[in-house]
Amino acid sequence: MEVLAFLIPISLFLGGIGLAAFFWTIKTDQYDDPEGDSHRILSSDYDDHPKE
Amino acid sequence: MARRLAASGALADVTGDGPLMLSLPDIRCAACISTVERALEAHPGVTSARVNLTLKRATVEAAPDVTPEALIETVAAAGYTAHELDSSALSSTATDKQGRELLMRLAVAGFAAMNVMLLSVAVWSGAADATRDLFHWISAAIAIPAVSFAAQPFFRNAWAALSRGRLNMDVPITLAILLALGTSLYETAHSGEHAYFDAAISLTFFLLGGRYLDHRTRAIARSAAEELAALEVPRADKLVDGAEQSVNVSELRPGDLIRVRPGGRMPVDGVIAEGVSELDRSLLTGETLPVFAEPGREVSAGEVNLTGPLTVRVTAAGKDSSLHRMADLVAMAETTRNRYTSLADRAAGLYAPGVHILSFAAAVGWYLYTWDARLALNIAAAVLIITCPCALGLAVPAVTTAASGRLFKKGMLIKSGTALERLAEVDTVVFDKTGTLTLGTPEVQGVGEYDARTLAIVAGLSEASSHPLSRALSQAVATAGVVAEPVGDLVEVPGYGTEGLWQGRRVRLGRAAWVGAAASAETSAWLLMEGEAPVRFSFADRMRPGAEQAVQGLRQAGLTVLLISGDSEPAVRAFAARLGIEDVMAEALPDDKVARVNALTADGHRVLMVGDGLNDTAALAAAHASISPATALDAARVASDIVLLGEDIGPISAAVTTSRSAVRRIKENFSIATLYNFIAVPIAIAGFATPLAAALAMSASSITVSLNSLRLR
């Protein structure tokens, strides 16, 4: 049962990373234009500085 | 980042003028994005351009001297239509922030609920003693901070209601969450067996889900409504020392002179100072007959100038103009509608006190029976959790989201939260004629009755003019297969008609008085050939596509259909006969319309008003529910609950049936939730509700009602 002492913090930490990543996507407006983004990824234009 | 913010409109009010916004209605593919962006960025003075495909909008950052007109031409050259959007009318910032906040809370609650549930599964499957206590402590450490962040909207609303001495839905929710956390913490500290951390956090999660759905539906409707308003950029051409200058309407002052081109809408109230033309007043009065306009005639905002350019002296602009005064009337009428209590509110009115009494009675009963305060509080918490208002908090938003999504696909925009419920109760439909059941564009009657020579000359005369009647004539002749006769020396006399020479004879096409004929009540144009009697062409308004279907569908749904119009009696009668509407009222003034709607309401009918003009506005606001087409005047759109986005009016009958089935679903969901409570509440009161039972009952009822909502057709 001692393994719990590691497993619970680890699982919380991993879940926390997911939560933080989700916060980051909200903060950087990544849900503003879901339709446009799904098309942009297929665009053949090549540029060194992708549009933010 | 700045560009991103600008794309969502967030920066619009930070940087002085803000970026230019264009609406791109027909953009839908990956190639379109890069084509339009490249075209815009190549335009001189533009620093950056970004297309948002979801909103079908482009945001352009450019030097101050770049005009939207120039950008629209650039986009047109790339092969797409664009319209200017008034960025000040788009206030998405506040809603965006609120939505983001809710989503964040929802994510926190979801994350915490999953982790606590996992720990709880271990406890339910038999963890005992120290392990159970440890798991309870970890659950507490996750759930308490998560709830104190995620459940803040409920706490705030509950406090707001309580401080005004009222009860709302959020009071029992807050009480359940806090009591569950409190007793569980106490139990954990005393190595107790039952802790409800999982129930408290998952309750928060489910209810936040409902809140978020509700918020999204509203935000989508609001942004679409704002876009409609933003499409009408209030600009006017002001005459300064004889030169035209494009200015914002809000900058106009009484006494200014403005120029209104043929086809343009009057931006202000005023008096014609110069020029002769005809005015289309149908949006204001419902009359289809164009009115002759000459210097000295008063014009009001919303009228459309048809033939010649006019110079108008402003008498009232902005807040004082007749359009804005009408908006005040609407605001007054709206308060009556706000008194409507939604189904959810009515249910909450029964639910909130009931739950409090129930859990209080259970606590008192157990205390008197066992003299054990700890057990009594535990039971009270269990009752509060098990009676979870998920059906109210989750089922109603889920149904309205599904229904308004469905209607949006059919081209209808629901603006008000209770509109669906009110629409479902409607039993009488009142239609306006001009602009609602008709398109407001004329159509020639009985083309086949004229001989080919007459038609050919008419075509020759009308081809040169852009007057709506002329255009209708030349189109009708072309479809009849007649080739236009060449007419020489063509002159268009604004306000009167067109004149020319045909085989040496003078021919005229225009108003009755101009060709020496007697005026008629119907919209008509006359052809005069020198030496012959004048020939009359009469026009009827073109029927809006789907009008027959809408009237038929509404009848089939068991509704009474009425037609009330400001147009002349014969025109209205003839039109009603085509649609098979018997109950007709013609030459109605705006007051008559309101009076009729109020009379119907007094007789116990629930009226749905469908209209588009200024003369309908008060009636739209007074009716139980109201619909207006997107071409309607701003005031009319503001006054109505639902806006028809397309040209087709057919979906109206579908809207009624969809709203009826939505309300049926909501009621079903209430029954399901009540059934769950009938089974679970006695168990909780009897003291058999373990945390496992509470979690199962709550999740099961939430999931059943959500799935039931999705069945909506």
CSV table of N, CA and C in Angstrom, one decimal, chain B residues 386-387 671-683:
chain,number,residue,atom,x,y,z
B,386,ILE,N,-29.5,14.6,-2.7
B,386,ILE,CA,-30.2,13.7,-3.5
B,386,ILE,C,-31.3,14.4,-4.3
B,387,THR,N,-31.9,15.5,-3.7
B,387,THR,CA,-32.9,16.2,-4.5
B,387,THR,C,-32.3,17.2,-5.5
B,671,SER,N,-40.7,15.6,-15.1
B,671,SER,CA,-41.3,14.4,-14.6
B,671,SER,C,-40.3,13.3,-14.2
B,672,ILE,N,-39.2,13.2,-15.1
B,672,ILE,CA,-38.2,12.2,-14.8
B,672,ILE,C,-37.5,12.5,-13.5
B,673,ALA,N,-37.2,13.8,-13.3
B,673,ALA,CA,-36.5,14.2,-12.1
B,673,ALA,C,-37.4,14.0,-10.9
B,674,THR,N,-38.7,14.3,-11.0
B,674,THR,CA,-39.6,14.1,-9.9
B,674,THR,C,-39.7,12.6,-9.6
B,675,LEU,N,-39.7,11.8,-10.6
B,675,LEU,CA,-39.8,10.3,-10.3
B,675,LEU,C,-38.5,9.9,-9.6
B,676,TYR,N,-37.3,10.4,-10.0
B,676,TYR,CA,-36.1,10.0,-9.3
B,676,TYR,C,-36.2,10.4,-7.8
B,677,ASN,N,-36.7,11.7,-7.6
B,677,ASN,CA,-36.8,12.2,-6.2
B,677,ASN,C,-37.8,11.3,-5.4
B,678,PHE,N,-38.9,10.9,-6.0
B,678,PHE,CA,-39.9,10.1,-5.3
B,678,PHE,C,-39.3,8.8,-4.8
B,679,ILE,N,-38.3,8.3,-5.6
B,679,ILE,CA,-37.7,7.0,-5.1
B,679,ILE,C,-36.6,7.3,-4.1
B,680,ALA,N,-35.8,8.3,-4.4
B,680,ALA,CA,-34.6,8.5,-3.7
B,680,ALA,C,-34.8,9.3,-2.4
B,681,VAL,N,-35.7,10.2,-2.3
B,681,VAL,CA,-35.9,11.0,-1.1
B,681,VAL,C,-36.3,10.2,0.1
B,682,PRO,N,-37.3,9.3,0.0
B,682,PRO,CA,-37.6,8.4,1.1
B,682,PRO,C,-36.4,7.7,1.6
B,683,ILE,N,-35.6,7.2,0.7
B,683,ILE,CA,-34.4,6.4,1.1
B,683,ILE,C,-33.4,7.3,1.9
